[in-house]
Amino acid sequence: MKKLFLLLLISSFGFAQNVNRKYISHQLNENVLEIKTSDGMYLIQSYTDQIIETSFVPNGEKFNTNSHAVVLKPNRNSIQLKESADFLEIKTKTLEIQIAKSPFQISYYKKGELLLSEKAGYLKRKHEPLERVKGNIVYDSTEVIQFNLNATEKLYGGGARVLGMDRRGNRLALYNRADYGYETRSELMNFTLPIVLSSQKYMVHFDNAPIGYLDLDSKKENILEYETISGRKTYQVIVGDSWEDLVSNYTSLTGKQPLPPRWALGNFSSRFGYHSEAEARRTIQKFQDEKIPVDAIILDLYWFGKEVQGTMGNLEIFRDSFPTFEKMVADFNKMGIKTIPITEPFVLTTSKKWQEAVDKKVLATDSNGKPFTYDFYFGNTGIIDIFNPQGKNWFWDIYKDLANKGVGGVWGDLGEPEVFPAAARTFGGTADEVHNIYGHNWAKLVFEGYQNDFPNIRPFILMRSGYSGSQRYGMIPWSGDVNRTWGGLSGQVEISLQMGMQGLAYMHSDLGGFAGANLDDELYVRWLQYGVFNPIFRPHAQSDVASEPIFRSDWAKNLAKQAIELRYQLLPYNYNLAFENSQSGKPLMRPLFFEEPNNELLLTKSDGYLWGKDFLIYPIMEAKQKEKEVYFPKNATWFDFYSQEKYEGGTSQKVSIVENHIPTFVRGGSFIPMSNLVQTTERYNANTMSFHYFLDKKTTTNSNQFYFDDGATVNAFEKETYEIIKLHAQNESKKTQIEIEREAGKNYQTAFKICTFIIHNVETKPKKVQFNGKKTKFTYDEKTKTLTVGITYFGDQKEKIEILFR
């Protein structure tokens, strides 16, 4: 790498300022514990009973209160302080923080169990003098916060990487950077978050933006280190009673993801890229001719220029290729298809906007205040200073103009930033101080622009790089330029699971793979089948080999079409997952250890995962695979979603692989809502629905609820323009009963509902079926053991289906 990372690979020596750190005094000031020591001040405060924050302010420094991540306000009434001759102790209902006075040490406990403790705590590390690298800054010292770990805990976090689920033993650079064509291992990628999670169900978030490192016990000495060039010496320790609770607490601290527009859960037509309006129109027409659902088309950089190089920063429509851009967008909108153009933060010196950007002083500068320019792949460039109000407003005006032209969302690419020399300066600090929050603040710029100028539109913000808390700006992240190989596919589950645990639950991949000209229809199909159970379904690739199913072989196209159709039929289930995430922070994709937190074998696994609570998914990651070993989590019975074959929880079994889907299982006792197939989500009708109930006699009672709104209203839940359908099943030896209850916001328009209940695993034909006490028609399939009941209801009262077997 460069800069700091060149430096720290060379021999360094440390000296711990706290070897002689002495406790001097303390005071409780508005529920902030201030501890004066010989070399600085500790500040400890709580946000909730399960979140505690510790800051160290070295002598001679002032406390920097500015966090780019945290939005929760401290709780000024939640801690109790006790003092003895040797210790200070802070207690919340869940956490205890013990401060030993001599030798000075801070330890963190949850309900009496030691989680972690500061080892050296804060220290300054000096580095040997190094040869200066042209264009870069040499740092002769770094700042470190050091902790003790126990010998057995597994560690997760650090953003998006391909390292294996347990990342202990790695030293992780905190410097957002693209990794073009990565496959089975990627140590440094677009999202490098200063977050560590432990298998003991606690999290440490280092609340500081500048570049640095996370050392997850790389020397096998049971040490965790956070190392940075400068900034805040602040971290939060977060705990939870479950994994879901832990992630919920973290997203309460840093902000919840707003509910995206429903169309964002549909299929995208995307490639690098559509060269002209005519090509974009032909592509959408081909989707319609093939009757393959699609909700959006993404325009790569050809919308503002004919060539890949030399045009970045034009940021205006290239009329030679898109002569009637506004009409094209309007025509697509009438079809229910959104248009999303790419943008980048770079303004080339050869672009149409260069002189305007210079004149309006919207670019990062050098030490003399002149626009900082440098070369990279696309040309000689400057970069927009989004930290400067002038730069922010200038950039937003471009997005505002596009939104007024009818575009449906924003794609922000290269936002690591891809190239950002250390000598550049911004309104918010040096390049290295703001590098990792550039994408974060870019998303903030767009999100707040929509709030101010288009308050009735849910923004769609697709971006390649971000920071802790970027989810609160509606960021939809993706995993970068993955290679179009089986090796590239193999790391995608790990990336999405890890990022979901770190708050960015919409992490997804370029389905089919991006980099390279590898034409492999089997790989393509398996990747799209996996994508059905991803937060976002977006095939995208370099144009050498088509990413759109309409341009693939008939075999691949037909199987891809089946996958996309299932994606659309699952809209009510998937939209409910998105709602859950917006309220609680629960990831859409969840590791199996969320289900079995004490199963040591699952703590390092990412070959399968939970899609929400009730789907168990095992992607196919190898060519020509005939069977796959599947572990079925305990405390449930699982049913094959397609064949209805039953599997006992707590067992591992080999399942046969078929070409038209990946292994997919449903929790026994659960309800899965499915909608009628539509060609675009605009035609989705929540009042005509099928509910699949997977009857399991071992599950005597079960409840599910599903959220519905119009898919577009901003803050629909808070505005009470929603309804929730609650389903409760009770199984007895002679009867199965299903209750249907509706909760509606006061501003929601009620409508009649036409529902079909499909009950699976019904061993014998019922004697009769009743709806609200009256006998009703049903069909029973002896071969598939499936019962089908159709009902119509208004929903103003509790409805009841009774299935009587004797």
PDB file of C-alpha atoms in Angstrom, residues 609-785:
ATOM      1  CA  TYR A 609     -27.132 -18.414   6.141  1.00  0.00           C
ATOM      2  CA  LEU A 610     -30.583 -17.345   7.253  1.00  0.00           C
ATOM      3  CA  TRP A 611     -32.605 -15.067   4.994  1.00  0.00           C
ATOM      4  CA  GLY A 612     -34.630 -13.303   7.635  1.00  0.00           C
ATOM      5  CA  LYS A 613     -35.824 -15.661  10.314  1.00  0.00           C
ATOM      6  CA  ASP A 614     -37.508 -18.360   8.282  1.00  0.00           C
ATOM      7  CA  PHE A 615     -35.439 -19.166   5.173  1.00  0.00           C
ATOM      8  CA  LEU A 616     -32.277 -21.280   5.334  1.00  0.00           C
ATOM      9  CA  ILE A 617     -30.112 -20.764   2.241  1.00  0.00           C
ATOM     10  CA  TYR A 618     -27.123 -22.743   0.966  1.00  0.00           C
ATOM     11  CA  PRO A 619     -25.635 -21.203  -2.208  1.00  0.00           C
ATOM     12  CA  ILE A 620     -23.841 -23.394  -4.735  1.00  0.00           C
ATOM     13  CA  MET A 621     -20.209 -22.296  -4.902  1.00  0.00           C
ATOM     14  CA  GLU A 622     -18.672 -25.008  -7.105  1.00  0.00           C
ATOM     15  CA  ALA A 623     -19.124 -26.051 -10.709  1.00  0.00           C
ATOM     16  CA  LYS A 624     -21.062 -29.213 -11.477  1.00  0.00           C
ATOM     17  CA  GLN A 625     -21.819 -29.892  -7.828  1.00  0.00           C
ATOM     18  CA  LYS A 626     -24.138 -32.895  -7.386  1.00  0.00           C
ATOM     19  CA  GLU A 627     -24.774 -32.763  -3.654  1.00  0.00           C
ATOM     20  CA  LYS A 628     -24.143 -30.452  -0.737  1.00  0.00           C
ATOM     21  CA  GLU A 629     -23.866 -30.997   2.978  1.00  0.00           C
ATOM     22  CA  VAL A 630     -26.386 -28.873   4.826  1.00  0.00           C
ATOM     23  CA  TYR A 631     -26.568 -28.202   8.534  1.00  0.00           C
ATOM     24  CA  PHE A 632     -30.109 -27.633   9.781  1.00  0.00           C
ATOM     25  CA  PRO A 633     -30.202 -25.436  12.900  1.00  0.00           C
ATOM     26  CA  LYS A 634     -31.683 -27.069  15.956  1.00  0.00           C
ATOM     27  CA  ASN A 635     -34.925 -26.181  17.726  1.00  0.00           C
ATOM     28  CA  ALA A 636     -36.794 -26.312  14.419  1.00  0.00           C
ATOM     29  CA  THR A 637     -37.933 -28.657  11.699  1.00  0.00           C
ATOM     30  CA  TRP A 638     -36.976 -27.554   8.178  1.00  0.00           C
ATOM     31  CA  PHE A 639     -38.789 -28.152   4.902  1.00  0.00           C
ATOM     32  CA  ASP A 640     -37.348 -28.081   1.400  1.00  0.00           C
ATOM     33  CA  PHE A 641     -39.038 -25.036  -0.153  1.00  0.00           C
ATOM     34  CA  TYR A 642     -39.556 -26.869  -3.449  1.00  0.00           C
ATOM     35  CA  SER A 643     -40.043 -30.562  -2.673  1.00  0.00           C
ATOM     36  CA  GLN A 644     -41.482 -30.179   0.865  1.00  0.00           C
ATOM     37  CA  GLU A 645     -39.090 -32.864   2.130  1.00  0.00           C
ATOM     38  CA  LYS A 646     -38.695 -32.611   5.894  1.00  0.00           C
ATOM     39  CA  TYR A 647     -35.393 -32.354   7.798  1.00  0.00           C
ATOM     40  CA  GLU A 648     -34.834 -32.484  11.538  1.00  0.00           C
ATOM     41  CA  GLY A 649     -33.054 -29.580  13.191  1.00  0.00           C
ATOM     42  CA  GLY A 650     -29.641 -30.199  14.719  1.00  0.00           C
ATOM     43  CA  THR A 651     -28.619 -32.591  11.946  1.00  0.00           C
ATOM     44  CA  SER A 652     -26.264 -32.413   8.969  1.00  0.00           C
ATOM     45  CA  GLN A 653     -27.452 -34.099   5.794  1.00  0.00           C
ATOM     46  CA  LYS A 654     -26.389 -34.308   2.183  1.00  0.00           C
ATOM     47  CA  VAL A 655     -28.951 -32.942  -0.210  1.00  0.00           C
ATOM     48  CA  SER A 656     -29.087 -33.444  -3.959  1.00  0.00           C
ATOM     49  CA  ILE A 657     -28.443 -30.447  -6.192  1.00  0.00           C
ATOM     50  CA  VAL A 658     -30.704 -29.587  -9.114  1.00  0.00           C
ATOM     51  CA  GLU A 659     -30.100 -27.020 -11.824  1.00  0.00           C
ATOM     52  CA  ASN A 660     -33.138 -24.776 -11.392  1.00  0.00           C
ATOM     53  CA  HIS A 661     -32.540 -23.611  -7.814  1.00  0.00           C
ATOM     54  CA  ILE A 662     -30.096 -23.645  -4.911  1.00  0.00           C
ATOM     55  CA  PRO A 663     -30.841 -25.535  -1.666  1.00  0.00           C
ATOM     56  CA  THR A 664     -33.576 -23.526   0.054  1.00  0.00           C
ATOM     57  CA  PHE A 665     -35.398 -24.500   3.225  1.00  0.00           C
ATOM     58  CA  VAL A 666     -38.207 -23.038   5.322  1.00  0.00           C
ATOM     59  CA  ARG A 667     -38.630 -23.192   9.073  1.00  0.00           C
ATOM     60  CA  GLY A 668     -41.446 -25.483  10.168  1.00  0.00           C
ATOM     61  CA  GLY A 669     -44.434 -23.573  11.523  1.00  0.00           C
ATOM     62  CA  SER A 670     -43.676 -20.421   9.568  1.00  0.00           C
ATOM     63  CA  PHE A 671     -45.786 -18.408   7.150  1.00  0.00           C
ATOM     64  CA  ILE A 672     -44.234 -17.239   3.873  1.00  0.00           C
ATOM     65  CA  PRO A 673     -46.246 -14.587   1.970  1.00  0.00           C
ATOM     66  CA  MET A 674     -45.980 -14.614  -1.805  1.00  0.00           C
ATOM     67  CA  SER A 675     -47.474 -12.175  -4.291  1.00  0.00           C
ATOM     68  CA  ASN A 676     -48.766 -12.722  -7.791  1.00  0.00           C
ATOM     69  CA  LEU A 677     -46.057 -12.398 -10.420  1.00  0.00           C
ATOM     70  CA  VAL A 678     -45.704  -8.889 -11.866  1.00  0.00           C
ATOM     71  CA  GLN A 679     -43.337  -7.419 -14.441  1.00  0.00           C
ATOM     72  CA  THR A 680     -42.537  -4.391 -12.280  1.00  0.00           C
ATOM     73  CA  THR A 681     -43.140  -3.638  -8.606  1.00  0.00           C
ATOM     74  CA  GLU A 682     -45.460  -0.764  -9.575  1.00  0.00           C
ATOM     75  CA  ARG A 683     -48.032  -3.432 -10.453  1.00  0.00           C
ATOM     76  CA  TYR A 684     -47.623  -5.198  -7.121  1.00  0.00           C
ATOM     77  CA  ASN A 685     -50.911  -5.647  -5.254  1.00  0.00           C
ATOM     78  CA  ALA A 686     -50.721  -6.357  -1.535  1.00  0.00           C
ATOM     79  CA  ASN A 687     -54.439  -7.134  -1.423  1.00  0.00           C
ATOM     80  CA  THR A 688     -54.067 -10.283  -3.521  1.00  0.00           C
ATOM     81  CA  MET A 689     -51.685 -12.606  -1.785  1.00  0.00           C
ATOM     82  CA  SER A 690     -50.798 -16.223  -1.055  1.00  0.00           C
ATOM     83  CA  PHE A 691     -49.630 -17.322   2.373  1.00  0.00           C
ATOM     84  CA  HIS A 692     -47.703 -20.598   2.496  1.00  0.00           C
ATOM     85  CA  TYR A 693     -47.904 -22.225   5.910  1.00  0.00           C
ATOM     86  CA  PHE A 694     -45.419 -25.016   6.613  1.00  0.00           C
ATOM     87  CA  LEU A 695     -47.323 -27.069   9.131  1.00  0.00           C
ATOM     88  CA  ASP A 696     -45.185 -28.806  11.703  1.00  0.00           C
ATOM     89  CA  LYS A 697     -46.942 -30.729  14.433  1.00  0.00           C
ATOM     90  CA  LYS A 698     -43.929 -30.250  16.697  1.00  0.00           C
ATOM     91  CA  THR A 699     -44.547 -26.512  16.536  1.00  0.00           C
ATOM     92  CA  THR A 700     -47.775 -26.215  18.448  1.00  0.00           C
ATOM     93  CA  THR A 701     -47.994 -22.450  18.080  1.00  0.00           C
ATOM     94  CA  ASN A 702     -46.343 -19.955  15.792  1.00  0.00           C
ATOM     95  CA  SER A 703     -46.840 -16.313  14.867  1.00  0.00           C
ATOM     96  CA  ASN A 704     -45.612 -14.172  12.006  1.00  0.00           C
ATOM     97  CA  GLN A 705     -46.420 -10.637  11.009  1.00  0.00           C
ATOM     98  CA  PHE A 706     -45.865  -8.799   7.760  1.00  0.00           C
ATOM     99  CA  TYR A 707     -45.645  -5.095   7.072  1.00  0.00           C
ATOM    100  CA  PHE A 708     -47.263  -3.394   4.068  1.00  0.00           C
ATOM    101  CA  ASP A 709     -47.392   0.172   2.798  1.00  0.00           C
ATOM    102  CA  ASP A 710     -47.473   1.812  -0.620  1.00  0.00           C
ATOM    103  CA  GLY A 711     -43.746   1.236  -1.130  1.00  0.00           C
ATOM    104  CA  ALA A 712     -43.027   4.906  -1.697  1.00  0.00           C
ATOM    105  CA  THR A 713     -44.202   7.185   1.136  1.00  0.00           C
ATOM    106  CA  VAL A 714     -41.337   8.526   3.225  1.00  0.00           C
ATOM    107  CA  ASN A 715     -41.646   7.461   6.890  1.00  0.00           C
ATOM    108  CA  ALA A 716     -44.878   5.614   6.114  1.00  0.00           C
ATOM    109  CA  PHE A 717     -44.846   3.808   9.457  1.00  0.00           C
ATOM    110  CA  GLU A 718     -44.399   7.014  11.440  1.00  0.00           C
ATOM    111  CA  LYS A 719     -47.111   8.686   9.330  1.00  0.00           C
ATOM    112  CA  GLU A 720     -49.449   5.730  10.037  1.00  0.00           C
ATOM    113  CA  THR A 721     -49.961   4.926   6.369  1.00  0.00           C
ATOM    114  CA  TYR A 722     -49.332   1.201   6.768  1.00  0.00           C
ATOM    115  CA  GLU A 723     -50.890  -2.076   7.764  1.00  0.00           C
ATOM    116  CA  ILE A 724     -49.487  -5.153   9.457  1.00  0.00           C
ATOM    117  CA  ILE A 725     -51.026  -8.568   8.867  1.00  0.00           C
ATOM    118  CA  LYS A 726     -50.596 -10.807  11.901  1.00  0.00           C
ATOM    119  CA  LEU A 727     -50.889 -14.565  11.488  1.00  0.00           C
ATOM    120  CA  HIS A 728     -51.092 -16.990  14.372  1.00  0.00           C
ATOM    121  CA  ALA A 729     -51.244 -20.776  13.998  1.00  0.00           C
ATOM    122  CA  GLN A 730     -52.165 -23.318  16.638  1.00  0.00           C
ATOM    123  CA  ASN A 731     -51.863 -27.051  16.072  1.00  0.00           C
ATOM    124  CA  GLU A 732     -53.737 -29.749  17.969  1.00  0.00           C
ATOM    125  CA  SER A 733     -54.131 -33.441  17.198  1.00  0.00           C
ATOM    126  CA  LYS A 734     -57.539 -32.978  15.578  1.00  0.00           C
ATOM    127  CA  LYS A 735     -57.372 -29.407  14.422  1.00  0.00           C
ATOM    128  CA  THR A 736     -55.145 -26.695  12.999  1.00  0.00           C
ATOM    129  CA  GLN A 737     -56.326 -23.136  13.490  1.00  0.00           C
ATOM    130  CA  ILE A 738     -55.050 -20.007  11.768  1.00  0.00           C
ATOM    131  CA  GLU A 739     -56.004 -16.564  13.019  1.00  0.00           C
ATOM    132  CA  ILE A 740     -55.619 -13.473  10.853  1.00  0.00           C
ATOM    133  CA  GLU A 741     -55.512 -10.058  12.438  1.00  0.00           C
ATOM    134  CA  ARG A 742     -54.908  -6.673  10.895  1.00  0.00           C
ATOM    135  CA  GLU A 743     -53.254  -3.648  12.475  1.00  0.00           C
ATOM    136  CA  ALA A 744     -53.550  -0.492  10.403  1.00  0.00           C
ATOM    137  CA  GLY A 745     -52.307   3.031  10.777  1.00  0.00           C
ATOM    138  CA  LYS A 746     -55.046   5.604  11.003  1.00  0.00           C
ATOM    139  CA  ASN A 747     -54.141   7.030   7.585  1.00  0.00           C
ATOM    140  CA  TYR A 748     -54.064   3.714   5.720  1.00  0.00           C
ATOM    141  CA  GLN A 749     -56.768   3.032   3.154  1.00  0.00           C
ATOM    142  CA  THR A 750     -58.387  -0.330   3.934  1.00  0.00           C
ATOM    143  CA  ALA A 751     -59.312  -2.667   1.078  1.00  0.00           C
ATOM    144  CA  PHE A 752     -60.803  -6.129   0.585  1.00  0.00           C
ATOM    145  CA  LYS A 753     -58.234  -8.879   0.499  1.00  0.00           C
ATOM    146  CA  ILE A 754     -58.257 -11.981  -1.645  1.00  0.00           C
ATOM    147  CA  CYS A 755     -55.942 -14.478  -0.036  1.00  0.00           C
ATOM    148  CA  THR A 756     -55.007 -18.053  -0.712  1.00  0.00           C
ATOM    149  CA  PHE A 757     -53.649 -20.096   2.172  1.00  0.00           C
ATOM    150  CA  ILE A 758     -51.486 -23.007   1.048  1.00  0.00           C
ATOM    151  CA  ILE A 759     -50.779 -25.358   3.925  1.00  0.00           C
ATOM    152  CA  HIS A 760     -47.911 -27.807   3.392  1.00  0.00           C
ATOM    153  CA  ASN A 761     -47.199 -31.112   5.141  1.00  0.00           C
ATOM    154  CA  VAL A 762     -50.880 -31.962   5.732  1.00  0.00           C
ATOM    155  CA  GLU A 763     -50.634 -35.729   6.150  1.00  0.00           C
ATOM    156  CA  THR A 764     -54.343 -36.559   5.742  1.00  0.00           C
ATOM    157  CA  LYS A 765     -57.231 -34.934   3.954  1.00  0.00           C
ATOM    158  CA  PRO A 766     -59.237 -32.798   6.405  1.00  0.00           C
ATOM    159  CA  LYS A 767     -62.802 -33.660   7.236  1.00  0.00           C
ATOM    160  CA  LYS A 768     -63.773 -30.037   6.695  1.00  0.00           C
ATOM    161  CA  VAL A 769     -62.441 -26.495   6.691  1.00  0.00           C
ATOM    162  CA  GLN A 770     -64.215 -23.515   8.247  1.00  0.00           C
ATOM    163  CA  PHE A 771     -63.718 -19.799   7.754  1.00  0.00           C
ATOM    164  CA  ASN A 772     -65.135 -17.669  10.568  1.00  0.00           C
ATOM    165  CA  GLY A 773     -67.233 -20.628  11.721  1.00  0.00           C
ATOM    166  CA  LYS A 774     -68.718 -21.396   8.311  1.00  0.00           C
ATOM    167  CA  LYS A 775     -67.811 -24.328   6.117  1.00  0.00           C
ATOM    168  CA  THR A 776     -65.704 -23.290   3.149  1.00  0.00           C
ATOM    169  CA  LYS A 777     -64.295 -24.979   0.034  1.00  0.00           C
ATOM    170  CA  PHE A 778     -60.799 -26.381  -0.103  1.00  0.00           C
ATOM    171  CA  THR A 779     -58.628 -28.574  -2.288  1.00  0.00           C
ATOM    172  CA  TYR A 780     -56.268 -31.273  -1.083  1.00  0.00           C
ATOM    173  CA  ASP A 781     -53.395 -32.758  -3.079  1.00  0.00           C
ATOM    174  CA  GLU A 782     -52.691 -36.255  -1.809  1.00  0.00           C
ATOM    175  CA  LYS A 783     -49.358 -36.458  -3.631  1.00  0.00           C
ATOM    176  CA  THR A 784     -47.840 -33.229  -2.321  1.00  0.00           C
ATOM    177  CA  LYS A 785     -49.754 -33.281   1.001  1.00  0.00           C
TER     178      LYS A 785
END
